[in-house]
Amino acid sequence: KAGVTQTPRYLIKTRGQQVTLSCSPISGHRSVSWYQQTPGQGLQFLFEYFSETQRNKGNFPGRFSGRQFSNSRSEMNVSTLELGDSALYLCASSQGQNFARSNYGYTFGSGTRLTVV
Amino acid sequence: DQQVKQNSPSLSVQEGRISILNCDYTNSMFDYFLWYKKYPAEGPTFLISISSIKDKNEDGRFTVFLNKSAKHLSLHIVPSQPGDSAVYFCAASASPQGAQKLVFGQGTRLTINP
């Protein structure tokens, strides 16, 4: 079955612009989570959506927002881009159950590499 | 405030030997732990996990050990193979109710030398 698809793979934007990233989860997965990866910081949790509702939110400013559609596809938006927003943005999908009961972790996409100049 | 720490940015191991990757955490509410492997230009791939009710979980060449009193977990790979060269992330969850939020460490780059 198809994996998690993120588009686009690469983006270059200018400071002050806004950007929208897309994530299509594995068929049947209802939970989509977003992470930011920067060198030395590991992966930092942005937010998680389940059945079109934001269930969890990380410690990022309000410039970072997201949404999920009825087909479970999710988008992430960053407004007023700053140089420090340059990172690899990863989304991950799962069935949405408790990790321990599902006995497996997320399935990640390959990410969108955002460069802000 | 780094709740999950991988203090070794890199590790080099000879092929066939044991690789041991370490991870420490500070939040006693974490009850599920996972290891991911990441190759360049790819997303992380789930490797193995362990619940806080266990102290060991094994899957083929990979074994994860959990020491709750020390708030420490480790991933053992034996024998190490060249294809194991990647960045390894440990992650922890404190969401037993199902919310999907993981706290990741900074990663350890493992290099397996032939």
Short mmCIF file of C-alpha atoms in Angstrom, two decimals:
data_model
loop_
_atom_site.label_atom_id
_atom_site.label_comp_id
_atom_site.label_asym_id
_atom_site.label_seq_id
_atom_site.Cartn_x
_atom_site.Cartn_y
_atom_site.Cartn_z
CA LYS A 1 0.00 0.00 0.00
CA ALA A 2 1.12 3.57 -0.61
CA GLY A 3 3.10 5.24 2.13
CA VAL A 4 2.81 8.72 3.55
CA THR A 5 3.19 11.30 0.78
CA GLN A 6 4.46 14.80 1.42
CA THR A 7 4.51 17.55 -1.17
CA PRO A 8 6.49 19.39 -2.23
CA ARG A 9 9.83 17.75 -1.42
CA TYR A 10 11.76 21.00 -1.53
CA LEU A 11 10.79 24.65 -1.15
CA ILE A 12 12.68 27.89 -1.13
CA LYS A 13 10.86 30.91 0.26
CA THR A 14 11.75 34.46 1.20
CA ARG A 15 11.46 35.90 4.69
CA GLY A 16 7.99 37.26 5.35
CA GLN A 17 6.25 34.95 2.89
CA GLN A 18 3.89 32.18 3.87
CA VAL A 19 4.01 28.53 2.88
CA THR A 20 1.64 25.55 2.81
CA LEU A 21 2.85 21.98 3.04
CA SER A 22 0.73 18.94 2.27
CA CYS A 23 0.60 15.44 3.72
CA SER A 24 -1.43 12.48 2.48
CA PRO A 25 -1.53 9.69 5.07
CA ILE A 26 -1.64 5.97 4.52
CA SER A 27 -5.10 4.85 3.48
CA GLY A 28 -7.17 4.15 6.56
CA HIS A 29 -4.99 6.20 8.89
CA ARG A 30 -6.95 8.91 10.65
CA SER A 31 -4.20 10.58 12.66
CA VAL A 32 -1.62 12.92 11.14
CA SER A 33 1.16 14.49 13.16
CA TRP A 34 3.65 17.11 12.09
CA TYR A 35 7.25 17.50 13.23
CA GLN A 36 10.04 19.97 12.57
CA GLN A 37 13.58 18.62 12.32
CA THR A 38 16.54 20.96 12.66
CA PRO A 39 20.21 20.06 13.19
CA GLY A 40 20.96 19.44 16.86
CA GLN A 41 17.31 19.68 17.92
CA GLY A 42 16.00 16.33 16.80
CA LEU A 43 12.35 16.22 15.86
CA GLN A 44 10.06 18.66 17.57
CA PHE A 45 6.32 18.08 17.70
CA LEU A 46 4.15 20.69 16.01
CA PHE A 47 0.61 19.33 16.19
CA GLU A 48 -1.56 16.29 15.62
CA TYR A 49 -4.89 15.98 13.90
CA PHE A 50 -7.41 13.20 14.25
CA SER A 51 -10.71 13.15 12.39
CA GLU A 52 -10.31 16.80 11.35
CA THR A 53 -9.73 17.96 14.94
CA GLN A 54 -6.48 19.16 16.45
CA ARG A 55 -5.86 16.81 19.37
CA ASN A 56 -2.40 17.91 20.45
CA LYS A 57 -0.26 20.97 19.97
CA GLY A 58 3.44 21.57 20.57
CA ASN A 59 5.21 24.71 21.70
CA PHE A 60 5.38 26.61 18.45
CA PRO A 61 4.19 30.16 17.79
CA GLY A 62 0.82 30.86 16.24
CA ARG A 63 2.47 31.40 12.84
CA PHE A 64 2.39 27.62 12.56
CA SER A 65 -1.05 26.23 11.89
CA GLY A 66 -2.60 23.19 10.34
CA ARG A 67 -5.78 21.51 9.34
CA GLN A 68 -7.08 18.13 8.32
CA PHE A 69 -9.66 17.34 5.70
CA SER A 70 -12.40 14.72 5.71
CA ASN A 71 -10.19 12.36 3.67
CA SER A 72 -7.53 12.64 6.42
CA ARG A 73 -5.15 14.62 4.22
CA SER A 74 -3.50 17.39 6.20
CA GLU A 75 -1.91 20.71 5.44
CA MET A 76 0.48 22.78 7.49
CA ASN A 77 0.84 26.51 7.04
CA VAL A 78 3.60 28.80 8.21
CA SER A 79 2.99 32.53 7.91
CA THR A 80 5.51 35.38 8.02
CA LEU A 81 8.45 33.07 7.47
CA GLU A 82 11.65 33.62 9.43
CA LEU A 83 15.15 32.35 8.65
CA GLY A 84 14.90 30.02 11.66
CA ASP A 85 11.97 28.22 10.07
CA SER A 86 14.36 26.56 7.65
CA ALA A 87 14.04 22.88 8.48
CA LEU A 88 12.84 19.48 7.36
CA TYR A 89 9.12 19.20 8.05
CA LEU A 90 7.92 15.67 8.55
CA CYS A 91 4.44 14.34 8.82
CA ALA A 92 3.52 10.96 10.19
CA SER A 93 0.31 9.00 10.08
CA SER A 94 -1.14 6.31 12.26
CA GLN A 95 -4.48 4.71 12.93
CA GLY A 96 -4.80 7.03 15.90
CA GLN A 97 -4.84 4.40 18.61
CA ASN A 98 -2.79 4.26 21.76
CA PHE A 99 0.77 3.37 20.77
CA ALA A 100 0.91 0.46 23.19
CA ARG A 101 -2.20 -1.14 21.76
CA SER A 102 -1.21 -0.55 18.17
CA ASN A 103 2.22 -2.00 18.87
CA TYR A 104 3.87 0.09 16.23
CA GLY A 105 4.92 3.66 15.77
CA TYR A 106 4.07 6.20 13.20
CA THR A 107 4.79 5.88 9.54
CA PHE A 108 6.66 8.97 8.44
CA GLY A 109 6.76 10.62 5.07
CA SER A 110 10.06 11.66 3.48
CA GLY A 111 9.53 15.26 4.49
CA THR A 112 9.51 18.69 2.91
CA ARG A 113 12.80 20.57 3.06
CA LEU A 114 11.99 24.25 3.54
CA THR A 115 14.70 26.84 3.07
CA VAL A 116 13.96 30.44 4.00
CA VAL A 117 16.29 33.04 2.48
CA ASP B 1 14.00 21.77 28.28
CA GLN B 2 15.14 18.57 26.61
CA GLN B 3 13.01 15.81 28.13
CA VAL B 4 14.64 13.11 26.00
CA LYS B 5 18.40 13.21 25.55
CA GLN B 6 20.80 11.28 23.40
CA ASN B 7 24.16 12.43 24.66
CA SER B 8 26.27 10.81 21.98
CA PRO B 9 25.93 12.65 18.67
CA SER B 10 27.86 9.91 16.92
CA LEU B 11 29.06 6.35 17.38
CA SER B 12 31.41 4.25 15.27
CA VAL B 13 31.36 0.44 15.49
CA GLN B 14 33.10 -2.31 13.61
CA GLU B 15 30.97 -4.62 11.48
CA GLY B 16 29.93 -7.73 13.38
CA ARG B 17 30.31 -6.11 16.79
CA ILE B 18 27.58 -4.86 19.10
CA SER B 19 26.26 -1.31 18.76
CA ILE B 20 24.79 0.24 21.90
CA LEU B 21 22.85 3.47 21.61
CA ASN B 22 21.74 5.24 24.75
CA CYS B 23 18.90 7.53 25.66
CA ASP B 24 17.93 9.29 28.90
CA TYR B 25 14.65 10.91 29.81
CA THR B 26 13.46 13.17 32.59
CA ASN B 27 9.67 12.96 32.48
CA SER B 28 8.43 10.15 34.74
CA MET B 29 5.07 10.26 32.97
CA PHE B 30 6.53 8.70 29.83
CA ASP B 31 5.13 5.20 29.49
CA TYR B 32 6.03 4.14 25.99
CA PHE B 33 9.35 4.36 24.21
CA LEU B 34 10.31 3.91 20.60
CA TRP B 35 13.41 3.83 18.44
CA TYR B 36 13.51 5.14 14.90
CA LYS B 37 16.15 4.88 12.23
CA LYS B 38 16.66 7.59 9.63
CA TYR B 39 18.58 7.60 6.38
CA PRO B 40 19.38 10.87 4.59
CA ALA B 41 16.52 12.28 2.49
CA GLU B 42 14.06 9.81 4.02
CA GLY B 43 11.64 10.00 6.92
CA PRO B 44 12.37 8.09 10.13
CA THR B 45 11.46 4.40 10.10
CA PHE B 46 10.03 2.70 13.17
CA LEU B 47 12.42 0.11 14.55
CA ILE B 48 11.31 -1.21 17.92
CA SER B 49 9.33 -0.10 20.95
CA ILE B 50 8.89 -0.92 24.60
CA SER B 51 6.17 -0.29 27.13
CA SER B 52 7.07 0.87 30.62
CA ILE B 53 5.68 -2.36 32.06
CA LYS B 54 8.55 -4.26 30.45
CA ASP B 55 12.30 -3.98 30.82
CA LYS B 56 13.31 -5.67 27.59
CA ASN B 57 11.96 -6.17 24.10
CA GLU B 58 13.69 -8.07 21.37
CA ASP B 59 13.17 -8.19 17.62
CA GLY B 60 15.79 -10.04 15.62
CA ARG B 61 19.11 -8.25 15.90
CA PHE B 62 17.55 -5.37 17.84
CA THR B 63 16.93 -5.33 21.58
CA VAL B 64 15.72 -2.40 23.63
CA PHE B 65 16.32 -2.27 27.37
CA LEU B 66 14.46 0.01 29.74
CA ASN B 67 15.66 0.97 33.22
CA LYS B 68 12.83 3.01 34.71
CA SER B 69 14.56 3.79 37.97
CA ALA B 70 17.46 5.33 36.05
CA LYS B 71 15.16 6.80 33.39
CA HIS B 72 17.40 5.25 30.80
CA LEU B 73 16.89 3.12 27.73
CA SER B 74 19.30 1.59 25.31
CA LEU B 75 19.17 -0.03 21.90
CA HIS B 76 21.47 -2.95 21.21
CA ILE B 77 22.19 -4.06 17.66
CA VAL B 78 24.03 -7.33 17.29
CA PRO B 79 25.70 -8.14 15.05
CA SER B 80 26.08 -4.71 13.48
CA GLN B 81 25.89 -4.56 9.69
CA PRO B 82 26.91 -1.82 7.22
CA GLY B 83 23.23 -1.18 6.41
CA ASP B 84 22.71 -0.16 10.03
CA SER B 85 24.64 3.04 9.38
CA ALA B 86 22.04 5.76 9.93
CA VAL B 87 20.83 8.28 12.47
CA TYR B 88 18.93 6.71 15.35
CA PHE B 89 16.32 8.60 17.34
CA CYS B 90 14.74 7.53 20.58
CA ALA B 91 11.30 8.86 21.36
CA ALA B 92 8.94 8.78 24.31
CA SER B 93 5.23 9.10 24.75
CA ALA B 94 3.13 10.10 27.76
CA SER B 95 -0.18 9.71 26.01
CA PRO B 96 -1.83 6.51 27.15
CA GLN B 97 -5.19 7.83 26.03
CA GLY B 98 -4.24 7.73 22.39
CA ALA B 99 -3.13 11.22 21.51
CA GLN B 100 -0.21 10.90 19.16
CA LYS B 101 2.61 13.04 20.46
CA LEU B 102 6.16 11.87 20.68
CA VAL B 103 9.11 13.60 22.30
CA PHE B 104 12.30 12.84 20.40
CA GLY B 105 15.95 12.93 21.33
CA GLN B 106 18.49 14.73 19.18
CA GLY B 107 19.64 11.57 17.44
CA THR B 108 22.86 9.53 17.31
CA ARG B 109 24.64 8.97 14.02
CA LEU B 110 25.81 5.35 13.90
CA THR B 111 28.56 4.38 11.47
CA ILE B 112 29.37 0.73 10.93
CA ASN B 113 32.90 0.23 9.63
CA PRO B 114 33.70 -2.82 7.47
#
